[in-house]
């Protein structure tokens, strides 16, 4: 086995194309000219000594690496999370705060694995899926991922449209808010032309807006500090809050976000041929992702505790949805200099706008990676945005005057995204466990065990959500039952295929003999 000193002289990714012409023909997350230069910062002229060891910690480098984790954290703050956190707090009170904390920690683990794949290999998850799986499986994974992205985007755009309707005092109907939100694609395209850092600065402003809005609401409602602390530290779960509990966990891990983060980390100039540089990048991305998700946890905690304080034990608790949550808060706490109704709408608008832009961003990487399409970014952005905006506009026109129906639609969209989670988690865990792909950065046995347990837990929770949803809907009939049964059988078979193809059956047979 080669030593570490020998390893750093060879590419860390053994299956990377060696023909430069092949590399030029393949789609990449970022062109070389788009990447942020961090190598050599605060290191002097001779930085070859760091080929095999990470350079010393630098605050300036941490700042240069900061950005991808905050873009990734938007998926933990989208309207889908808000619609899960608000009724969760209203129905369960403070009792599920501990679960929110651990769900965020599980999400952090998954996102760090996605970052590890992108940093160590220089390629993102969608690209690997294109190469690792046969055509039929690759296309099926792509379709599943696109459906998850469309489902998430519908929720995000509808959330923005609801916020616009509130802030305009009802002047803009839901469909008009959808069109206005669709225009954020042009903001995205405009800022992307001026570099990655400009886009990251926009997200920093939107996250700060969310934090300020929901912190203001937290201050206005004055939740109990003691009950909050107990809720975070003491695990507690009752039969009455199981559905809210699985909802809290189910909306944390978003399939498209795993693909997104593995691509975002490639916006920095990292030399994958040098072990020290990869270790350095992983260290800074781990710090940045941890900080970003700590902020997202605090924002979600603000939302959950506000509704716990305001509606726990009340008749309205079971009726709260994305459309009426702001009105319920306004009825409870009234106006003032800044009415809570509008503060909620500002936070919701920031959540919706930021998540729709990251959805467009993720769609570019997913389409380019799976299909190897060398299209201009603005064309891919428009295609990705059209995939979501057209069905969202139809939804807005149909459900404009029916908030109850809109809440039911949100439940169906949550189911749609829950179904897709294995098709991002399983390929990721299989890839980061392979030495052929990751080289010396393959995750160890202990981390593999923990990661698969987390994946199994998340998939089991989302499976429970699916069963509970279809049971509560009271759907019946031979045709419906046969369709669902056929879909479930095909779904399980595909999951088994994804896991089984990674098992080395030949070595198992040899051991038996």
PDB file of C-alpha atoms in Angstrom, residues 15 125-134 137-138 427 430-431 434 436-437 497 501-502:
ATOM      1  CA  UNK A  15     -11.576   7.003 -11.689  1.00  0.00           C
ATOM      2  CA  UNK A 125     -23.410  13.717  -6.675  1.00  0.00           C
ATOM      3  CA  UNK A 126     -25.410  14.066  -9.901  1.00  0.00           C
ATOM      4  CA  UNK A 127     -22.249  13.583 -11.984  1.00  0.00           C
ATOM      5  CA  UNK A 128     -21.394  10.414 -10.104  1.00  0.00           C
ATOM      6  CA  UNK A 129     -24.919   9.074 -10.509  1.00  0.00           C
ATOM      7  CA  UNK A 130     -24.542   9.544 -14.262  1.00  0.00           C
ATOM      8  CA  UNK A 131     -21.348   7.476 -14.273  1.00  0.00           C
ATOM      9  CA  UNK A 132     -22.058   4.872 -11.590  1.00  0.00           C
ATOM     10  CA  UNK A 133     -25.501   3.655 -12.628  1.00  0.00           C
ATOM     11  CA  UNK A 134     -26.833   2.104 -15.853  1.00  0.00           C
ATOM     12  CA  UNK A 137     -31.367   3.673 -13.200  1.00  0.00           C
ATOM     13  CA  UNK A 138     -29.709   7.022 -13.910  1.00  0.00           C
ATOM     14  CA  UNK A 427     -26.175   6.943  -3.651  1.00  0.00           C
ATOM     15  CA  UNK A 430     -22.525   4.271  -1.169  1.00  0.00           C
ATOM     16  CA  UNK A 431     -20.140   6.700  -2.857  1.00  0.00           C
ATOM     17  CA  UNK A 434     -15.897   3.570  -1.654  1.00  0.00           C
ATOM     18  CA  UNK A 436     -12.219   3.743  -5.486  1.00  0.00           C
ATOM     19  CA  UNK A 437     -14.125   7.041  -5.396  1.00  0.00           C
ATOM     20  CA  UNK A 497     -31.471  -2.567  -6.103  1.00  0.00           C
ATOM     21  CA  UNK A 501     -25.619  -3.472  -6.163  1.00  0.00           C
ATOM     22  CA  UNK A 502     -23.065  -2.127  -3.691  1.00  0.00           C
TER      23      UNK A 502
END
